[in-house]
mmCIF file of C-alpha atoms and ligand atoms in Angstrom:
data_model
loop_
_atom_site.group_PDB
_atom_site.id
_atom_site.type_symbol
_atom_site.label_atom_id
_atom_site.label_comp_id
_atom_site.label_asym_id
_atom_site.label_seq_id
_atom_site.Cartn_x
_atom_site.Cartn_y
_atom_site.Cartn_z
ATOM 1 C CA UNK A 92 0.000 0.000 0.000
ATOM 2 C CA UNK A 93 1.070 3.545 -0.984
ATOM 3 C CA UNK A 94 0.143 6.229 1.973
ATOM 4 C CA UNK A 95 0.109 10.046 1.170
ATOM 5 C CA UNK A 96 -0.175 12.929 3.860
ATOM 6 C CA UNK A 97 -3.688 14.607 4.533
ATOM 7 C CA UNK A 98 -2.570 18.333 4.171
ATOM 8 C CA UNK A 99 -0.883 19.706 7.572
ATOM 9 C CA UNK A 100 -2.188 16.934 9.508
ATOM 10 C CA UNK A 101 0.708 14.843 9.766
ATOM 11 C CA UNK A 102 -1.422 12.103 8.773
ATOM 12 C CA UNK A 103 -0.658 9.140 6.752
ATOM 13 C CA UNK A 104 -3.835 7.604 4.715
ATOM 14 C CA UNK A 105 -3.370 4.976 2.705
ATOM 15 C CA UNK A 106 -3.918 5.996 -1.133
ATOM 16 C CA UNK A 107 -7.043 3.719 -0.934
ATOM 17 C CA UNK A 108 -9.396 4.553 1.382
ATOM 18 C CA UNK A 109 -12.357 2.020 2.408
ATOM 19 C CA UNK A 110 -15.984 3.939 1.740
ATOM 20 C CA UNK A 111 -18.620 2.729 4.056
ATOM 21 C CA UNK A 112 -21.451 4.168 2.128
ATOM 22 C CA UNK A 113 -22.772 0.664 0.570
ATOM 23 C CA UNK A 114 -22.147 -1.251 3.516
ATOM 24 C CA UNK A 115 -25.310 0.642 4.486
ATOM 25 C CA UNK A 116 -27.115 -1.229 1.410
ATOM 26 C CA UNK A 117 -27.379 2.436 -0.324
ATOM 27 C CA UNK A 118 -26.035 0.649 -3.192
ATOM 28 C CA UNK A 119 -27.558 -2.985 -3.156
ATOM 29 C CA UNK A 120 -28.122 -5.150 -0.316
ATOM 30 C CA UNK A 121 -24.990 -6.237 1.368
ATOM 31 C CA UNK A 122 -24.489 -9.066 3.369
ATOM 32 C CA UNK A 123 -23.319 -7.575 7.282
ATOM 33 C CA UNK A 124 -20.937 -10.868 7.345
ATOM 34 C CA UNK A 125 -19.509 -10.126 4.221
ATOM 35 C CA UNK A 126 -18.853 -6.313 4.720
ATOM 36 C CA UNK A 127 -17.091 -7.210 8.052
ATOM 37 C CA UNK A 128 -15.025 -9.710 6.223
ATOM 38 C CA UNK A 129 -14.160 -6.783 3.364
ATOM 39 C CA UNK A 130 -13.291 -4.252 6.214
ATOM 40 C CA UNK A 131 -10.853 -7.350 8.068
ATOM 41 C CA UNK A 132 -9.441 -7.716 5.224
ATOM 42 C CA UNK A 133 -8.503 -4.428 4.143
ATOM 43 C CA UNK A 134 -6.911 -3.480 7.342
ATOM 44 C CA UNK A 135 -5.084 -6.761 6.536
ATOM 45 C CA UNK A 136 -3.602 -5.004 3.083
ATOM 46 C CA UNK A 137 -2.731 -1.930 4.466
ATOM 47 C CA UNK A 138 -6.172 0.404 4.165
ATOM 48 C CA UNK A 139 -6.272 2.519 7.261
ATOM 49 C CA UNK A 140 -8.666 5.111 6.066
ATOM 50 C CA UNK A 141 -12.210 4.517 6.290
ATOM 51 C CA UNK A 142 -15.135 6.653 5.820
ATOM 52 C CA UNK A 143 -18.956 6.886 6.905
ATOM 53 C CA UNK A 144 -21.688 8.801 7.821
ATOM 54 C CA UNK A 145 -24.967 8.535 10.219
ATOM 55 C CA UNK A 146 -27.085 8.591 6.610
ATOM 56 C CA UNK A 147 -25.524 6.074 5.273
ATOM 57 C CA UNK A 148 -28.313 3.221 5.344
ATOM 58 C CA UNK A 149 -29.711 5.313 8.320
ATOM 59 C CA UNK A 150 -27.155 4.622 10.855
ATOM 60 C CA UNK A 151 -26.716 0.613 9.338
ATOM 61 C CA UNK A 152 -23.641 1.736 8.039
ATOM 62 C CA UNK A 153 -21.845 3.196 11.034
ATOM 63 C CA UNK A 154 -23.443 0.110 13.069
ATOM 64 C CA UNK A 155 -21.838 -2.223 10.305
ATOM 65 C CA UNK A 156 -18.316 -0.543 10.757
ATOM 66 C CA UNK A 157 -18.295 -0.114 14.139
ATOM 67 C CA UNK A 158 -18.803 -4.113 14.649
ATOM 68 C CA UNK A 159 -16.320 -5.144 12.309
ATOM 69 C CA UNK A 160 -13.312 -2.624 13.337
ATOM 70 C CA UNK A 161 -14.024 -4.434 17.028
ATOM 71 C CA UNK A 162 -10.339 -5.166 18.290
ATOM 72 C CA UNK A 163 -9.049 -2.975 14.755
ATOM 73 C CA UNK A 164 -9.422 0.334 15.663
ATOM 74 C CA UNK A 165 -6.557 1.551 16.774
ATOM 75 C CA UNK A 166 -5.190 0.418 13.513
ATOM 76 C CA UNK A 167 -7.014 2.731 11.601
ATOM 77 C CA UNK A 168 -7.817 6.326 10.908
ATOM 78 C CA UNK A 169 -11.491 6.557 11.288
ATOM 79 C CA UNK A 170 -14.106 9.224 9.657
ATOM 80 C CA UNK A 171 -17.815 10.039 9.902
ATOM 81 C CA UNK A 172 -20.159 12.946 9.599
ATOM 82 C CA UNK A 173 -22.619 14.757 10.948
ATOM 83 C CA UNK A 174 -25.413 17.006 9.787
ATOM 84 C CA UNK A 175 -27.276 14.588 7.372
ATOM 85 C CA UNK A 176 -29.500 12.358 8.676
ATOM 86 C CA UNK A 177 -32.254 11.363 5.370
ATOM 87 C CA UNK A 178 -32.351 12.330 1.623
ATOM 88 C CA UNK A 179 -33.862 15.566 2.975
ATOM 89 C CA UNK A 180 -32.899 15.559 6.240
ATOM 90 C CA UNK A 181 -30.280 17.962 7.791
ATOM 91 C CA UNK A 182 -29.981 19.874 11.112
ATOM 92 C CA UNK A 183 -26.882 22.496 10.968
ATOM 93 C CA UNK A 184 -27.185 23.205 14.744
ATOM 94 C CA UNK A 185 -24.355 22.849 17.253
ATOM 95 C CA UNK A 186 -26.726 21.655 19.244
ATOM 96 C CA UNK A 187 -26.987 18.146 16.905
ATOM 97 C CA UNK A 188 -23.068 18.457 16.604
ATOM 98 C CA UNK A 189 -22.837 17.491 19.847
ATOM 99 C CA UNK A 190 -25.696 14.635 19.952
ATOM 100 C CA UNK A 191 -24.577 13.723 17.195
ATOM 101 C CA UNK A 192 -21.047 13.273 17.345
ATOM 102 C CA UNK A 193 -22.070 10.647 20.493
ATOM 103 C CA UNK A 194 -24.032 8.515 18.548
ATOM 104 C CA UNK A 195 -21.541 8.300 15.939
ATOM 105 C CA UNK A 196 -19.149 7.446 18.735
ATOM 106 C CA UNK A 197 -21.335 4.460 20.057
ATOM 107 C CA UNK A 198 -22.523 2.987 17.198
ATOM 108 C CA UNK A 199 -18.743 3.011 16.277
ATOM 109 C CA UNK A 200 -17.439 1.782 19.482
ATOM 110 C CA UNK A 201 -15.114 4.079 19.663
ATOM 111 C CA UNK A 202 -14.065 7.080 21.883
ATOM 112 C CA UNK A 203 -13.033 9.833 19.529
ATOM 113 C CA UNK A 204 -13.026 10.337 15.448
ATOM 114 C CA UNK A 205 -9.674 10.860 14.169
ATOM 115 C CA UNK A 206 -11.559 13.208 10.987
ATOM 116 C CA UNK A 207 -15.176 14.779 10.967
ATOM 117 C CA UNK A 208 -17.124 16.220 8.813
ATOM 118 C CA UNK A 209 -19.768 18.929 8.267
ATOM 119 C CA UNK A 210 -21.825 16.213 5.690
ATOM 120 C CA UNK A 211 -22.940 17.989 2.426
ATOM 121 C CA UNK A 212 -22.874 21.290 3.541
ATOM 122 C CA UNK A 213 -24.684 22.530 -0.206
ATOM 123 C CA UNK A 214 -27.980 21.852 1.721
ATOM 124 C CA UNK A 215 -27.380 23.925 4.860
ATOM 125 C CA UNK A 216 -27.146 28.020 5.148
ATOM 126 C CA UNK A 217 -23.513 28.771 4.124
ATOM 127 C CA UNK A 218 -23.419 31.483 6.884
ATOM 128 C CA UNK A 219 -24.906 28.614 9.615
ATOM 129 C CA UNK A 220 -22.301 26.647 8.848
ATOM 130 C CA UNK A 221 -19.177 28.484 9.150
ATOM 131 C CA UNK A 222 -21.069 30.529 12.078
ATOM 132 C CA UNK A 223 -22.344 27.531 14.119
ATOM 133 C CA UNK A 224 -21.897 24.255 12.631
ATOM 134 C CA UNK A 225 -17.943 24.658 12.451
ATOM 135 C CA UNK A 226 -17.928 26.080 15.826
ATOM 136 C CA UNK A 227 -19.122 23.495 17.618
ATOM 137 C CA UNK A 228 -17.092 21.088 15.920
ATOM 138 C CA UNK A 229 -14.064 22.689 17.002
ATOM 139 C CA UNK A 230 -15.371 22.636 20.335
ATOM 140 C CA UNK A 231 -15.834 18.572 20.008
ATOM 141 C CA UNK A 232 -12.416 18.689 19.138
ATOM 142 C CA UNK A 233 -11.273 21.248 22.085
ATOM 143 C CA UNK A 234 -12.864 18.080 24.258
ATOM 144 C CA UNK A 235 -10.715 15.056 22.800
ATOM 145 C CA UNK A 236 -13.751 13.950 20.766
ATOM 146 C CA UNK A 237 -11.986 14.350 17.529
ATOM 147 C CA UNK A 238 -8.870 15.080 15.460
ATOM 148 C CA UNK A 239 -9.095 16.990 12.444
ATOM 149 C CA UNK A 240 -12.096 18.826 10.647
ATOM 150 C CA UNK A 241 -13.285 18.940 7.282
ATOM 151 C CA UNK A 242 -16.311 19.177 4.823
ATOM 152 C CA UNK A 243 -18.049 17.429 2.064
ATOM 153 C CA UNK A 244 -20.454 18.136 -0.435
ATOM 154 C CA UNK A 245 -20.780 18.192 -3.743
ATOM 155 C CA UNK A 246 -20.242 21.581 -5.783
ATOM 156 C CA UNK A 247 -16.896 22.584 -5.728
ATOM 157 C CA UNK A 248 -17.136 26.278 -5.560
ATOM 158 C CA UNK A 249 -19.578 25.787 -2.306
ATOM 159 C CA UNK A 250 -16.536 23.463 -0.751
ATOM 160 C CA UNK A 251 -13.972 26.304 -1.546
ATOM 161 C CA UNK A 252 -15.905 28.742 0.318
ATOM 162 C CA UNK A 253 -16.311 27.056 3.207
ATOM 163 C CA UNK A 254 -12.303 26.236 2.936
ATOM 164 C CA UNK A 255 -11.990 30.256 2.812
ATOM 165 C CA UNK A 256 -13.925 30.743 5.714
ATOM 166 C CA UNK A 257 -12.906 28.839 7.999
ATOM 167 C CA UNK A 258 -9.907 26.699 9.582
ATOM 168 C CA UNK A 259 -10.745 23.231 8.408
ATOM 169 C CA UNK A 260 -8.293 20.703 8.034
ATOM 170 C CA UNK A 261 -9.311 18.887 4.696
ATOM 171 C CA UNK A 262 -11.928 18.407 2.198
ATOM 172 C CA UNK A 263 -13.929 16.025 0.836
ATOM 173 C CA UNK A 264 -15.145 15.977 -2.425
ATOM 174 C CA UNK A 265 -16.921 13.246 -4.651
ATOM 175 C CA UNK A 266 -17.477 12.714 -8.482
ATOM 176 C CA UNK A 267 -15.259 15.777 -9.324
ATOM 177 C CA UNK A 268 -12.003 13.617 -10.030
ATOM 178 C CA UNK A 269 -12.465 10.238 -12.125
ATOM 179 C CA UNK A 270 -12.892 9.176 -15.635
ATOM 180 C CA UNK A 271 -15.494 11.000 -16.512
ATOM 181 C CA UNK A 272 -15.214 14.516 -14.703
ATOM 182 C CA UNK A 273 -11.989 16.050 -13.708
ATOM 183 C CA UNK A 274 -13.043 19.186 -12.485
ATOM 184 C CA UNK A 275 -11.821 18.978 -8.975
ATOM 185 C CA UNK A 276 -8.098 19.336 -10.586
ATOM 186 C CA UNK A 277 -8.764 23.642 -11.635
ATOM 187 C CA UNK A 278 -11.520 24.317 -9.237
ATOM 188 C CA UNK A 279 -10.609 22.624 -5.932
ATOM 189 C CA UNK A 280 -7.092 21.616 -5.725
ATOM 190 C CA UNK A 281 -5.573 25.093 -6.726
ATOM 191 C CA UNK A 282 -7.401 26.487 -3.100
ATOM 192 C CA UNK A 283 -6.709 23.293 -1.439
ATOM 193 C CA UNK A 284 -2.983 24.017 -1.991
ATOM 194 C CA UNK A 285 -3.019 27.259 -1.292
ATOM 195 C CA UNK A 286 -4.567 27.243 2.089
ATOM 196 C CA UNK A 287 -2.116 23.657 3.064
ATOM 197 C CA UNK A 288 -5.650 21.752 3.284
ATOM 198 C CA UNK A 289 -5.822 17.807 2.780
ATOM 199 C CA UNK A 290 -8.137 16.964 -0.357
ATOM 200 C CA UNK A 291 -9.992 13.635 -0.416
ATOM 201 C CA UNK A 292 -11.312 12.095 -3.249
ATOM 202 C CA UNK A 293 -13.984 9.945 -3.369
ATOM 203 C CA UNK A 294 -16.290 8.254 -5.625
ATOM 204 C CA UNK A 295 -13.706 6.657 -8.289
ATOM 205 C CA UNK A 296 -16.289 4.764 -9.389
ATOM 206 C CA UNK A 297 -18.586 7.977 -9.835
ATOM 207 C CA UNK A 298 -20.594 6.399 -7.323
ATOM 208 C CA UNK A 299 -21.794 3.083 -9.445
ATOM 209 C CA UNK A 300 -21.864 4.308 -13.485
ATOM 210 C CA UNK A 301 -18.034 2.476 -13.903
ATOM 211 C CA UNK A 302 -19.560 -0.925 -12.327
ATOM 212 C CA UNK A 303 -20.261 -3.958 -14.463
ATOM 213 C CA UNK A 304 -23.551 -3.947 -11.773
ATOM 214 C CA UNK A 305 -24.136 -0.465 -13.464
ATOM 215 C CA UNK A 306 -25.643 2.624 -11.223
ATOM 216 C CA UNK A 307 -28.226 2.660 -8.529
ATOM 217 C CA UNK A 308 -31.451 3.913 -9.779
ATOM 218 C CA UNK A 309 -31.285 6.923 -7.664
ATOM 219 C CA UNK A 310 -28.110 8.252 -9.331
ATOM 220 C CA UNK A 311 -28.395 11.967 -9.778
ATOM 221 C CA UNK A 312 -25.984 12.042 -12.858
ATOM 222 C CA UNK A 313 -28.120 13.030 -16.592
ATOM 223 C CA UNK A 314 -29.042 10.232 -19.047
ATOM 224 C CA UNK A 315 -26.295 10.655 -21.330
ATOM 225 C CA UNK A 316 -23.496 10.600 -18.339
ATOM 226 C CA UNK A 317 -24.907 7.014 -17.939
ATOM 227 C CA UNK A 318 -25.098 6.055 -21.311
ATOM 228 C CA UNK A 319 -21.215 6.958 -21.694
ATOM 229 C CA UNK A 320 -20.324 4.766 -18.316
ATOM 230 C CA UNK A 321 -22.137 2.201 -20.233
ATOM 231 C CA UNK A 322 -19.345 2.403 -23.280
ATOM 232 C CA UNK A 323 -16.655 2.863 -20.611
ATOM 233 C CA UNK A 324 -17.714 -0.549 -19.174
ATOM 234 C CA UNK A 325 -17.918 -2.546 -22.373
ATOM 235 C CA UNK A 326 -14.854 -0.304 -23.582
ATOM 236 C CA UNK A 327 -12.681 -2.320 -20.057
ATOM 237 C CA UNK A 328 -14.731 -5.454 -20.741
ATOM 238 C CA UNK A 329 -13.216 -5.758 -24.746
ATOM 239 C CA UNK A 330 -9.747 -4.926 -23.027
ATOM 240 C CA UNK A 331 -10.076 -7.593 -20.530
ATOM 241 C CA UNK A 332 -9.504 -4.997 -17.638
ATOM 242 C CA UNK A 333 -12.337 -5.002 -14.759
ATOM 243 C CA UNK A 334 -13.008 -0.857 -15.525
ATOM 244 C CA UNK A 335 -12.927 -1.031 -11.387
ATOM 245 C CA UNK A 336 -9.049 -1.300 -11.539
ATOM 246 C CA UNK A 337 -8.918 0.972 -14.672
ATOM 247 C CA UNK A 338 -11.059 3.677 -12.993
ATOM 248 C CA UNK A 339 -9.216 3.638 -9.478
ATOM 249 C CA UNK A 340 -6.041 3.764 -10.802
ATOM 250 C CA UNK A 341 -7.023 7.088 -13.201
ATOM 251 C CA UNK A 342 -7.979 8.859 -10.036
ATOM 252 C CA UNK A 343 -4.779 7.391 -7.759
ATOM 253 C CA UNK A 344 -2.374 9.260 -10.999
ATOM 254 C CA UNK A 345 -4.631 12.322 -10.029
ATOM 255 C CA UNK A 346 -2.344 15.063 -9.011
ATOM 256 C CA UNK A 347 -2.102 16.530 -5.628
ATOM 257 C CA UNK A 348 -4.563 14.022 -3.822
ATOM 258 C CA UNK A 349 -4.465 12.463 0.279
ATOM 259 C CA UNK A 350 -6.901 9.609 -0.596
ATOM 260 C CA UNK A 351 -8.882 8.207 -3.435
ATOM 261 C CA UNK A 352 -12.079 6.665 -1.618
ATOM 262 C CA UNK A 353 -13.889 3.950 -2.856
ATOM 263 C CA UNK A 354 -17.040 2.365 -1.607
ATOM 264 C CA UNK A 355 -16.815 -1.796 -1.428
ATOM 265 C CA UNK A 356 -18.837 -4.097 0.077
ATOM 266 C CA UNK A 357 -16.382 -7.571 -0.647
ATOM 267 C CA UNK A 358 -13.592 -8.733 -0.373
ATOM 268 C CA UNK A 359 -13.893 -9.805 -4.248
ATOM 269 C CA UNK A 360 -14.303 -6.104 -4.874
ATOM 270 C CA UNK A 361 -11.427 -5.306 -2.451
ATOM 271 C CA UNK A 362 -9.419 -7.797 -4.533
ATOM 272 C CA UNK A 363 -10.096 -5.942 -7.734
ATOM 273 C CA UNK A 364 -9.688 -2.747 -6.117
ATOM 274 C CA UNK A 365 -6.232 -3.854 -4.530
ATOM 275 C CA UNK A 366 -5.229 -4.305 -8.183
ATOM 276 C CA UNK A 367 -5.023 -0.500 -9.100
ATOM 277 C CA UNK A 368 -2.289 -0.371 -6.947
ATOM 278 C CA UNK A 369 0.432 -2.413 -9.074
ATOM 279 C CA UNK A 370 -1.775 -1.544 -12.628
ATOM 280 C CA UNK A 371 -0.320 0.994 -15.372
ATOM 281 C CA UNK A 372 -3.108 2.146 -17.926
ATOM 282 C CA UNK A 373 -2.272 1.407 -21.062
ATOM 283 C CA UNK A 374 -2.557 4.878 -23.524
ATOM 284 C CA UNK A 375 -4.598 3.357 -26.214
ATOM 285 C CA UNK A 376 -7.040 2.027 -23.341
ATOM 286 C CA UNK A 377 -7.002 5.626 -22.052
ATOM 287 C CA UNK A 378 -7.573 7.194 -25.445
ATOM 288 C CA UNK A 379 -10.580 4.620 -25.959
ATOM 289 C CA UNK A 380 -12.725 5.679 -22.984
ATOM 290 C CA UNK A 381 -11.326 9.370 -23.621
ATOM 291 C CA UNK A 382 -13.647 9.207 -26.706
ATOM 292 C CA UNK A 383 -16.524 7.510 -25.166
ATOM 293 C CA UNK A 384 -16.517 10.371 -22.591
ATOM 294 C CA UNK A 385 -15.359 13.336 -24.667
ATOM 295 C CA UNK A 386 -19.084 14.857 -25.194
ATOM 296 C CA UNK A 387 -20.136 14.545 -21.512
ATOM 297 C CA UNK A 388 -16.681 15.128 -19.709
ATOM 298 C CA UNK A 389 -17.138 17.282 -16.612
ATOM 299 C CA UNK A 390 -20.880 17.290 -17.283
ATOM 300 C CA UNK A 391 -22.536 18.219 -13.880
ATOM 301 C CA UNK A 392 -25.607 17.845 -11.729
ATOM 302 C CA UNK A 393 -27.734 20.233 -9.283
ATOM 303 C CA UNK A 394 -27.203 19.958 -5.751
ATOM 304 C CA UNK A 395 -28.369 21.720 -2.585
ATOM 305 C CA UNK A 396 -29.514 25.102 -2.430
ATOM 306 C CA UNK A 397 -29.039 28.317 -4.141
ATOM 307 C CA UNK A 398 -26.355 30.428 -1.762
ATOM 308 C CA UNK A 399 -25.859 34.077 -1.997
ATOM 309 C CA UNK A 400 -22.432 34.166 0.093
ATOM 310 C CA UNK A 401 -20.772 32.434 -3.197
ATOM 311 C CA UNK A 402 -18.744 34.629 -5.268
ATOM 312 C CA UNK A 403 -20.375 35.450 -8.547
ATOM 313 C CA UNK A 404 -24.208 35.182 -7.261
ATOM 314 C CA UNK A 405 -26.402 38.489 -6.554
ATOM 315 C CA UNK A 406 -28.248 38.153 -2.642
ATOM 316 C CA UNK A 407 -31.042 36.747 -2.970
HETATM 317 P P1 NAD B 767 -17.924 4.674 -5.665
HETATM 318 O O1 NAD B 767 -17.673 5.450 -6.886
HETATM 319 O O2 NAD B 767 -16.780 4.308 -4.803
HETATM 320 O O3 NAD B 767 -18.774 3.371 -6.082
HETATM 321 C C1 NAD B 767 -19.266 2.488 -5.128
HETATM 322 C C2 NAD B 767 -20.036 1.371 -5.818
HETATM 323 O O4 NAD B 767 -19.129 0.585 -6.595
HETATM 324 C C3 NAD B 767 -20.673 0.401 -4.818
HETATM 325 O O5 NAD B 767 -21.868 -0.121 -5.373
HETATM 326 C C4 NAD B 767 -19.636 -0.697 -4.723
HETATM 327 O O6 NAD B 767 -20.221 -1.919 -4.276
HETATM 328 C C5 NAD B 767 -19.168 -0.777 -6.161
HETATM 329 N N1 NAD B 767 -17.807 -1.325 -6.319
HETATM 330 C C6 NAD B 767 -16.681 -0.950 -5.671
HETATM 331 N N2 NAD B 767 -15.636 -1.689 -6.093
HETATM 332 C C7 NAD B 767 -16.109 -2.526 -7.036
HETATM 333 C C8 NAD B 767 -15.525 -3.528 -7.846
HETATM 334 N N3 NAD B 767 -14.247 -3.812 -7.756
HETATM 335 N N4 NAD B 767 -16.309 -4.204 -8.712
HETATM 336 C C9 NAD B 767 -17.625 -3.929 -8.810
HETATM 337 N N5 NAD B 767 -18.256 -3.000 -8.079
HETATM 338 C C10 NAD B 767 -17.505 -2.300 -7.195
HETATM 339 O O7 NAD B 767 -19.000 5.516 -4.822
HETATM 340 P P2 NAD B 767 -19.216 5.762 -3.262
HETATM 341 O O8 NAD B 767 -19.209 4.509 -2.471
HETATM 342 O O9 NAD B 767 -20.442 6.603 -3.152
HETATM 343 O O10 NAD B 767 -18.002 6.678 -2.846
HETATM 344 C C11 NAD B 767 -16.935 6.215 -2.052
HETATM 345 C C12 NAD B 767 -17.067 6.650 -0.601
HETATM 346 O O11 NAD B 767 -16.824 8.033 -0.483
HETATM 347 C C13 NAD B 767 -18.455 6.439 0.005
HETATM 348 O O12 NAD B 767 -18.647 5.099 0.407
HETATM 349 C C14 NAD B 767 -18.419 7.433 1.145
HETATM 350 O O13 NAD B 767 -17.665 6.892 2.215
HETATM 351 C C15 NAD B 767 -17.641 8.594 0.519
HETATM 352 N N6 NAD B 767 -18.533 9.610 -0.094
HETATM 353 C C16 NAD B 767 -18.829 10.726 0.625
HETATM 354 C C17 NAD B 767 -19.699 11.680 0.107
HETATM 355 C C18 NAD B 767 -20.026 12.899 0.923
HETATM 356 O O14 NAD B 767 -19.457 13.114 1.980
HETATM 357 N N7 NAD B 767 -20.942 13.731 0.469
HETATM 358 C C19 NAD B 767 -20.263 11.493 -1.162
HETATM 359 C C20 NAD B 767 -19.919 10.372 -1.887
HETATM 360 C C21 NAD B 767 -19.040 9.436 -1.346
#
């Protein structure tokens, strides 16, 4: 395993991070067995980054986790969220920080969080969160709860705002740096380096669409997005390459990146994952799915709210 430093942290992740996301069955059902066998195992091969979130499966996910890191946690460098509870369910407040923050702690089985996050901060009040919501997470940290501080969402000029504002210690950001959207590389990383934060990656897979299973019916992404993942898939499947490994290692050559995070729920998809690591892609493969992408590269999706704080945009 390759590890890489999260910004100023000091912190080593490994440049494959475990996403606990579908052990929550957000993706397909998963097997709680198998997903504690998949997060053994990856310890086992050097992963000590892993990521979740209360809304991920409604709590399953962090209950999932928690279970299988018993007697592993002090191996690993452990993330989760707060602030999203349902598809349209968020509470910004310091006072839900807090309460929180302790359920996350017990249904992890743990006594602090070595990263947390403000989760998808596009559908809160910009102002709220750098006036409350980041507040009281530096106060959980101020009481040993957790490490390092950081935010997620999804548009990138909403994450670089809230990097402005505030003294976070990383980001995270998802779909803006894989095969099909690359975005994150002029619109994120140039702020990330100025201001010495951590950036993490996730979504190689852009969340699905690069699967032979294909994408979960909810996925936000347009029709045509799809429809090019499709030819990306049968594009690996001609090679003889499972697009997994091809799509990983794309985003590990990413520049200036602490973690790429992918979601598994196996240890067969661990295996093919693990693959990236020693894989080169070869040009003409590259050049083939650059084609199949070409008309829909960096093609985007609405998320959250409208927010007057962002550069560019008249109050409302
Ligand atoms: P992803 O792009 O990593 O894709 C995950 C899907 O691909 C799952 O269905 C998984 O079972 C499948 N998969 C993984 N490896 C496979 C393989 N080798 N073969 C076949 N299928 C495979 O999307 P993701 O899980 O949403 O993103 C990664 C992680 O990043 C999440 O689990 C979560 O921890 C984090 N994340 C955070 C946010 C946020 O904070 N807003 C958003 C997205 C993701």
């Amino acid at each position: 395993m390759e590890y890489r430093l999260l910004g100023r942290t000091g912190l080593q992740l490994s440049a494959i991070g475990f996403g606990a996301a579908p052990l929550g069955g957000v993706y397909h059902p998963t097997s709680g067995a198998e997903a504690c066998r998949a997060v053994r195992a990856a310890i086992d091969a050097g992963i000590n980054f892993f990521d979740v979130a209360p809304y991920y499966g409604l709590t399953l996910a962090e209950s999932r986790l928690g279970e299988a890191l018993e007697g592993r946690r002090g191996e690993i460098i452990l993330c989760s969220k707060c602030c999203r509870f349902g598809l349209d369910e968020f509470d910004f407040s310091a006072r839900r920080v807090a309460t929180s923050l302790e359920e996350s702690l017990a249904r992890l089985r743990t006594d602090h969080l070595d990263l947390f996050i403000a989760h998808d901060i596009e559908f809160g009040g910009l102002r709220q969160v750098v006036e409350e919501t980041l507040p009281a997470m530096q106060r959980a940290r101020e009481a040993g709860k957790v490490r390092y501080l950081g935010v997620s969402g999804y548009p990138l000029g909403v994450l670089a705002y809230a990097a402005r504002q505030s003294p976070l210690d990383f980001v995270l950001s998802y779909c803006h740096d894989n095969l099909m959207n690359t975005r994150l590389q002029s619109e994120l990383l140039p702020v990330a380096r100025e201001l010495g934060l951590g950036l993490i990656n996730a979504s190689p897979l852009h969340m699905g669409v690069l699967t032979e299973g294909g994408p979960p019916e909810w996925h936000p992404a347009p029709a045509a997005v799809l429809e090019a993942g499709r030819k990306v898939v049968e594009i690996c499947r001609r090679h003889g390459t499972p697009v997994a490994t091809a799509a990983l290692r794309f985003a590990l050559d990413e520049p200036g990146l602490s973690s790429v995070l992918v979601g598994m729920t196996s240890v067969e998809e661990l295996e093919t994952n693990l693959r990236a690591l020693d894989y080169r892609l070869p040009p003409e493969l590259l050049e083939a799915i650059g084609r199949a992408v070409a008309p829909v590269r960096d093609l985007e999706w609405a998320s959250g709210r409208e927010h007057p704080e962002l550069p560019g945009r008249p109050p409302a």
